[in-house]
Short mmCIF file of N, CA and C in Angstrom, two decimals:
data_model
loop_
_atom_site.label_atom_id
_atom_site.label_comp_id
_atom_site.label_asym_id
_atom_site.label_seq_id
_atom_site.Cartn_x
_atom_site.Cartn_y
_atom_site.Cartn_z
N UNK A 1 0.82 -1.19 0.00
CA UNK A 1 0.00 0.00 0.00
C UNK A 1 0.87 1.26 0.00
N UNK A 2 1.82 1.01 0.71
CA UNK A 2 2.56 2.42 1.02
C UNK A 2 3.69 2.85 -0.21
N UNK A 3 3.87 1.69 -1.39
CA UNK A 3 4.30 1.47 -2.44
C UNK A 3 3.19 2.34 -3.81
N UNK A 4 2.56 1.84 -3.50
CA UNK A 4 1.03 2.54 -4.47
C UNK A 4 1.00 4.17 -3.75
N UNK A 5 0.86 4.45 -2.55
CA UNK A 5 0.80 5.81 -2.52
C UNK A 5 2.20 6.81 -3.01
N UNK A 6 3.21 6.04 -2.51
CA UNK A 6 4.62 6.62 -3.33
C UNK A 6 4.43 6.68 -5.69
N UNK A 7 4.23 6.17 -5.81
CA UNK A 7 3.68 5.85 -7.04
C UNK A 7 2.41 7.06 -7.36
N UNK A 8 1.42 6.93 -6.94
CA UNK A 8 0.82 7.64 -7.23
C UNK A 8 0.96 8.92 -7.16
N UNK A 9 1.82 9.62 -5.85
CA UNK A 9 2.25 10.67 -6.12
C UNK A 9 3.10 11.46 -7.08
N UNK A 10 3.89 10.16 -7.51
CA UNK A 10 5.20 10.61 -8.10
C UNK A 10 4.21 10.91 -9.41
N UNK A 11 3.12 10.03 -10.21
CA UNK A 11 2.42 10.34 -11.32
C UNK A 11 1.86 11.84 -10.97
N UNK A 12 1.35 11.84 -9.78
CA UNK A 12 0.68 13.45 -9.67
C UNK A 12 1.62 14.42 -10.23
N UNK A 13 2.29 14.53 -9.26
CA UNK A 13 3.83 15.80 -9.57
C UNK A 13 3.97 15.36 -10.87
N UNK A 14 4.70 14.61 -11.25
CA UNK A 14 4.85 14.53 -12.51
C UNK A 14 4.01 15.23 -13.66
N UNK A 15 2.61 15.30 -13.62
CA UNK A 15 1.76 15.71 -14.44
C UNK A 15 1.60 17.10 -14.29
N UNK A 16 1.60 17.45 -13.06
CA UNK A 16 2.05 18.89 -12.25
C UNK A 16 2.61 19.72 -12.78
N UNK A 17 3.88 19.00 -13.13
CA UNK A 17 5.14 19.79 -13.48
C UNK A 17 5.21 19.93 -15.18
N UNK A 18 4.93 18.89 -15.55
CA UNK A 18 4.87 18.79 -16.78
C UNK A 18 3.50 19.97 -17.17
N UNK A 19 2.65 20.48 -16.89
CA UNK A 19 1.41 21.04 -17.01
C UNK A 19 1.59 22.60 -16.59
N UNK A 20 2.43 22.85 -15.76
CA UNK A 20 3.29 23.96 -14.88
C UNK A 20 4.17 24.08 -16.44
N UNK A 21 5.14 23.48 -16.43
CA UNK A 21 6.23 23.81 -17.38
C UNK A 21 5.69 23.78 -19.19
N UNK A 22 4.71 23.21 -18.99
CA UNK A 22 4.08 23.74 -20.33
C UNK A 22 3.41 24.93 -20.80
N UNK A 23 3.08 25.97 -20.00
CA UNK A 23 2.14 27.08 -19.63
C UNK A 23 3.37 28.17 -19.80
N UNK A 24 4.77 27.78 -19.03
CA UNK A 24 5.14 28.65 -18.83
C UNK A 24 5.86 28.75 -20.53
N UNK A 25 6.24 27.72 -21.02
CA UNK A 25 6.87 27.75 -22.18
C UNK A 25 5.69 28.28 -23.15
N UNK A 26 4.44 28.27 -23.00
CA UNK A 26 3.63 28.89 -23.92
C UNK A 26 3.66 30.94 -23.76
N UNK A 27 4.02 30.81 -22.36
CA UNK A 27 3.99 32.34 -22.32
C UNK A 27 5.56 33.06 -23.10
N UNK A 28 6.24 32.54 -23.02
CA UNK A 28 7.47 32.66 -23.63
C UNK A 28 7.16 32.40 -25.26
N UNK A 29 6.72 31.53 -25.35
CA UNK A 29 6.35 31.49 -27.25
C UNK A 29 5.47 32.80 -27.53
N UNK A 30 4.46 33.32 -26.68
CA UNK A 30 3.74 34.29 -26.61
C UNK A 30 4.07 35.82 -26.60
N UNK A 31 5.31 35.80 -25.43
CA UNK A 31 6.00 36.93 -25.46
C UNK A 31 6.52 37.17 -26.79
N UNK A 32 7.61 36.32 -27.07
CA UNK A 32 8.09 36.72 -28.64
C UNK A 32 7.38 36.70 -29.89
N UNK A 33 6.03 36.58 -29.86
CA UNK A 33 5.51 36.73 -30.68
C UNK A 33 4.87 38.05 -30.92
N UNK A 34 4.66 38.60 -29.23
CA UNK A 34 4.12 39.66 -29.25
C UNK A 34 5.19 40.86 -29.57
N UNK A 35 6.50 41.18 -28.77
CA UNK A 35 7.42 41.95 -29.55
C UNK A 35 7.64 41.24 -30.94
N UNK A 36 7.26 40.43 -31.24
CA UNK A 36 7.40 40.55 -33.57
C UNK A 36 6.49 41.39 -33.49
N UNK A 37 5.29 40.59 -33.25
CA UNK A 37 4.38 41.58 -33.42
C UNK A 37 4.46 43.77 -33.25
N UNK A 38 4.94 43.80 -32.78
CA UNK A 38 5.21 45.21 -31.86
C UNK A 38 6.04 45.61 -33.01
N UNK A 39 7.53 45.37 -33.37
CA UNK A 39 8.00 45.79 -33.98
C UNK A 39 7.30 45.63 -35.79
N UNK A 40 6.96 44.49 -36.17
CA UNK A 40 6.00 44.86 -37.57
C UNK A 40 5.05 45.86 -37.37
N UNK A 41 4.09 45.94 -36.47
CA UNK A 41 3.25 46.98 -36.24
C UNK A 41 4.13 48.61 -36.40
N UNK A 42 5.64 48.65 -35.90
CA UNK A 42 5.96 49.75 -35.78
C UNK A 42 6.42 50.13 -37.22
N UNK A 43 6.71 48.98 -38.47
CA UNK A 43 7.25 49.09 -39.56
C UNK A 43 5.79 49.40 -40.44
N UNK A 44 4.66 49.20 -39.77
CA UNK A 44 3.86 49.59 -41.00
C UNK A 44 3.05 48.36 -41.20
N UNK A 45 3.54 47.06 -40.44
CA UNK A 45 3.39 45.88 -41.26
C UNK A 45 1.79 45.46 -40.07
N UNK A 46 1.07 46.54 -40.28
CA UNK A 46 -0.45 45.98 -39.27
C UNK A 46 -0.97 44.83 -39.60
N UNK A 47 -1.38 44.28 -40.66
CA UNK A 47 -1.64 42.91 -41.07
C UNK A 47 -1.50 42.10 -40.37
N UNK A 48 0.27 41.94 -40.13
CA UNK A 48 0.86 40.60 -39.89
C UNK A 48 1.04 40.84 -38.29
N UNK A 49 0.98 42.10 -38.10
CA UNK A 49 1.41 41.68 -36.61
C UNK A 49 -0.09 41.73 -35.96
N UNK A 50 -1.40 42.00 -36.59
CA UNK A 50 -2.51 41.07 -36.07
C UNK A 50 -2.29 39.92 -35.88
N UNK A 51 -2.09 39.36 -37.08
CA UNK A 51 -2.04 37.46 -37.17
C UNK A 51 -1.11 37.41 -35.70
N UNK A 52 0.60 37.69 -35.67
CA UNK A 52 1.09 37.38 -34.22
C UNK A 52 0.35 37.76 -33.33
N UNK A 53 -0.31 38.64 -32.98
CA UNK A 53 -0.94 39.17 -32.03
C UNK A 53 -1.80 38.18 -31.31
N UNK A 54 -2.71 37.71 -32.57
CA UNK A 54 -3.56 36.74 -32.06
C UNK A 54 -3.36 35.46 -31.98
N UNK A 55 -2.01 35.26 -32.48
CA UNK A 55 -1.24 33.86 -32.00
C UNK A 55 -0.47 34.02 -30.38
N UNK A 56 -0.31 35.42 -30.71
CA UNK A 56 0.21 35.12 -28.79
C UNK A 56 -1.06 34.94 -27.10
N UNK A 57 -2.00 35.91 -28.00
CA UNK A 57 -3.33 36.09 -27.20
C UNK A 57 -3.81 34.12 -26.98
N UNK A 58 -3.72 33.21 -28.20
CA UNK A 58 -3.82 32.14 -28.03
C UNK A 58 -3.03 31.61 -27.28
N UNK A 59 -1.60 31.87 -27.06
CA UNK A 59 -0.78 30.90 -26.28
C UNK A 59 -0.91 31.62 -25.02
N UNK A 60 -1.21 32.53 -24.41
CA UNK A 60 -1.44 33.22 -22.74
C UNK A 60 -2.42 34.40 -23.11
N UNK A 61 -3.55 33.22 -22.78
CA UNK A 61 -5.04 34.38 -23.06
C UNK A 61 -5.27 35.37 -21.64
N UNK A 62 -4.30 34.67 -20.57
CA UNK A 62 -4.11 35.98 -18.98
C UNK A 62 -3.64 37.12 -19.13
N UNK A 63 -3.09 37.41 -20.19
CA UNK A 63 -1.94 38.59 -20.98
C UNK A 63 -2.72 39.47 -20.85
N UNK A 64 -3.05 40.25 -20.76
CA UNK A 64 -3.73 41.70 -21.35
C UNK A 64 -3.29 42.56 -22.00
N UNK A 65 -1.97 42.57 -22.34
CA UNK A 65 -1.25 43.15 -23.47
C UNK A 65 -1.45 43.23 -24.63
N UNK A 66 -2.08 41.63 -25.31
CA UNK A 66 -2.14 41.11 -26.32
C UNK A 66 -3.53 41.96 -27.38
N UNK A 67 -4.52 41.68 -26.05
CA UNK A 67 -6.09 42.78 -26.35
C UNK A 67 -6.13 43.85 -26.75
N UNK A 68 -4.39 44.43 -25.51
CA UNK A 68 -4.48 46.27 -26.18
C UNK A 68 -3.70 46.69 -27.09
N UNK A 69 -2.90 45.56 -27.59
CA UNK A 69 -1.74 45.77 -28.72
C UNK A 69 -2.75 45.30 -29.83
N UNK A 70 -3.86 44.36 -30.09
CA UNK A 70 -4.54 43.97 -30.90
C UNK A 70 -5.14 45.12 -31.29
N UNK A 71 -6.39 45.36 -30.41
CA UNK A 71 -6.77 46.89 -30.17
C UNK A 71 -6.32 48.08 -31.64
N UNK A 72 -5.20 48.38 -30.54
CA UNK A 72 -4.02 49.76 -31.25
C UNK A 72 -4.03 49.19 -32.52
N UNK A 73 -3.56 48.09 -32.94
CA UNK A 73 -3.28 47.91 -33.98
C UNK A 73 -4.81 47.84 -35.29
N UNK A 74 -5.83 47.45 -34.91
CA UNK A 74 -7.19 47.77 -35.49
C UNK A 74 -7.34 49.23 -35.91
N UNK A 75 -6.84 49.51 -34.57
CA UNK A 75 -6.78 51.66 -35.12
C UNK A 75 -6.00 52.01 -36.28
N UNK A 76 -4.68 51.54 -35.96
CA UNK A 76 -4.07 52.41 -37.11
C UNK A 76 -4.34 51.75 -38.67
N UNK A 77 -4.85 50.36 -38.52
CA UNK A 77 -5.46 49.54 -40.14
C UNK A 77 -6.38 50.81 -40.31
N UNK A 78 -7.10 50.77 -39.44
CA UNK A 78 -8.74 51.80 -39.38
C UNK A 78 -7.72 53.29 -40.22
N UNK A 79 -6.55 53.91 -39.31
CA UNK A 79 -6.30 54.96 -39.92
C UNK A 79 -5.72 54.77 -41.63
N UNK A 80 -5.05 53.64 -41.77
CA UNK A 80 -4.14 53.85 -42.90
C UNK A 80 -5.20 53.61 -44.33
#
């Protein structure tokens, strides 16, 4: 019994960590998508740094950055 509870924990954590360390690597794919994004937006290139935009908003939808850089960037399509 006390074999099965060692075991079962180790599957818990395990899934834990693995689930933890996947989130965080999505916010990091997210971040750099969002400075591409930032800098195409600053070249003119509004289009494409929607598309990143809303690929980073997908990988860390907790961001709120992503909404107001999306946002801004609707404006200036709207202005150009």
């Amino acid at each position: 019994m006390k074999n099965n509870i060692g075991y079962i924990s180790f599957v818990f954590f395990f899934f834990i960590g693995q689930t933890v360390f996947g989130q965080e690597k999505n916010r990091e794919k997210a971040s750099l998508k969002g400075k591409e994004a930032i800098q195409l937006m600053d070249s003119g290139k509004v289009d494409e740094s929607i598309l990143l935009l809303k690929e980073a908003q997908n990988l860390d939808p907790a961001n709120i950055t992503y909404p107001y850089e999306l946002g801004y960037a609707y404006y200036l399509k709207k202005r150009l």
